[in-house]
Amino acid sequence: MRLGLLSLVSIAGCGCSPPPERGVPGSGFVPEALAQRVAIDGIPDFSVFEAVEMQTVDFVDGATGFSVRQAAVRWGIINDDHDIYVAVEWQDATRDAVLDPAIGPVDFDGLSLLIDDDGDGRHDSGEDLRSLVAASVGSLYTDRHVGADASDLIGDGFGKLTWEPVPGRYRAELLFPITADARGEDAHLTSAARYNLVLFDHLRPAQGAGAVASLDPALQGAASWPLLPFVPAPPHVRAQLPPDLRGRIAFISDHEEPNGEIYLFDPARRAVTRVTRLPGLYKDNVSLSHDRRRLAFQGAPSRLDAFDFEIYVVNADGTGLRRLTSNRLLDGHPAWSPDDSRIAYASFRDPGRASIVVMADTGAELADLTPPSMHGNDPEYLPDGRIVFKTDLFTGSSAMRIAVIGEDGRGLHPITSRPGVSDHDPSGTSEQVLFDRFPKAADHTGDPESRFVPWDIVAARADGGGERTLLSDGWVNWLPVLDVSQRFVAYQKTVGSYTAVHLMTVSGEELGRLVPGITRVRYLDWK
Ligand SMILES: [Ca+2]
Ligand SMILES: [Ca+2]
Ligand SMILES: [Ca+2]
Ligand SMILES: [Ca+2]
């Protein structure tokens, strides 16, 4: 693919805003981290840059090699001691964002940030390649690298893209670590690194169609790329993980087996232990017993064998696997009773509709709590022995509300009532229930937009007397679980193609990634 001539205009120190504070070593002043100064919401924070670059680029048609249009690009790059922040805006009169849920983006606009990490003039195998493309109603960020296996196993950083119909432009921002991840897949940035920005317009890879522009016309040879304006930075203030976290976090991740395995994370030692070696069993919805000796989960030979999902129990050391249900129904989402003698779960006894069922830990059924007309799922016990779950009983539609019911089937009442949304994954105390919220009054399963709209974490009073939003940062945040001290909340944050376990306080202060180096998490619990 040929690319046209570029005209370069650099505006350094334009005086539009005060230069950012980098801190003076030895002065005692510690500047605030970039991660706290900029919100990655797709609206560039150009005021943090000392210099904003401008250039006019040619969009070149990939099939003909001819320039189809010119576009003005504005961008800035800054780093602190932990992260690098890149913001870009460019002209594009049309938003192309067609996504096939099974394949990914098929017709899109967007950008790639290419980094010649070691500055040797070649964008080599293993070097950084971060992309941000318009997709569905939002954008898709990917952390990749050059090479045959271009997928980066540990997803790092954040990226978001927005489009304004007037004046017809994209705005993009990325924030990612300046050091390599635990597998060495990302750039370890220095002032020797070089970069290039590649922009896409109406790109249809399957047809080999669309237009591409770049700051530097060379896309492989990197010798002429601009140097990254990287500056060694003193320590900055950022949120810290607390040192006194208790309990164990059980989670399922597919970073070692496609069907996922169960792991335990000790947050005090920051150590991960693998529990299961069951590659032939797809696993989901793990629940850790309160004595932390057993794990219940749903398993099936594959993700697609819906009617073969059964409830299993395994010891925390990986021994003693037992299957507790055996039928041609989808059985899922087990949860331990406060004394670990019983398990509540969802049993799909009507097509597409589940009942909340209680069984002994031997598998003997004790009660079906919900009438046949009602759909309920996501059961969790509260410490007082009642069960919180989600149900469509109060909406008359596929939108779900959080509700509570006694193990004797009495005391059923809704906890949430917000119109226009659908609530999921409740857990909590006898006073307060946390859950995640899909911002549409509809079923999210099968909705291709569900990965591209914000999911918030909300806390509601267990008596239904009110709610407050704990986290609303535009990302897909889900599965909030309180720790035993009731001071912290672990939850899953999905950013583009990866999902990591994060920590926040019960008042909603984000504290960062909790389980390090694992970003293919499917489900978690904390006891
Ligand atoms: Ca922003
Ligand atoms: Ca376009
Ligand atoms: Ca290189
Ligand atoms: Ca990575």
PDB file of C-alpha atoms in Angstrom, residues 46 86 372 500 517:
ATOM      1  CA  PHE A  46      -5.146  18.218  25.542  1.00  0.00           C
ATOM      2  CA  VAL A  86      -1.804   9.526  23.976  1.00  0.00           C
ATOM      3  CA  PRO A 372     -43.253 -21.499  37.322  1.00  0.00           C
ATOM      4  CA  ALA A 500      -9.462  -8.081  34.823  1.00  0.00           C
ATOM      5  CA  GLY A 517      -1.119 -10.455  35.217  1.00  0.00           C
TER       6      GLY A 517
END
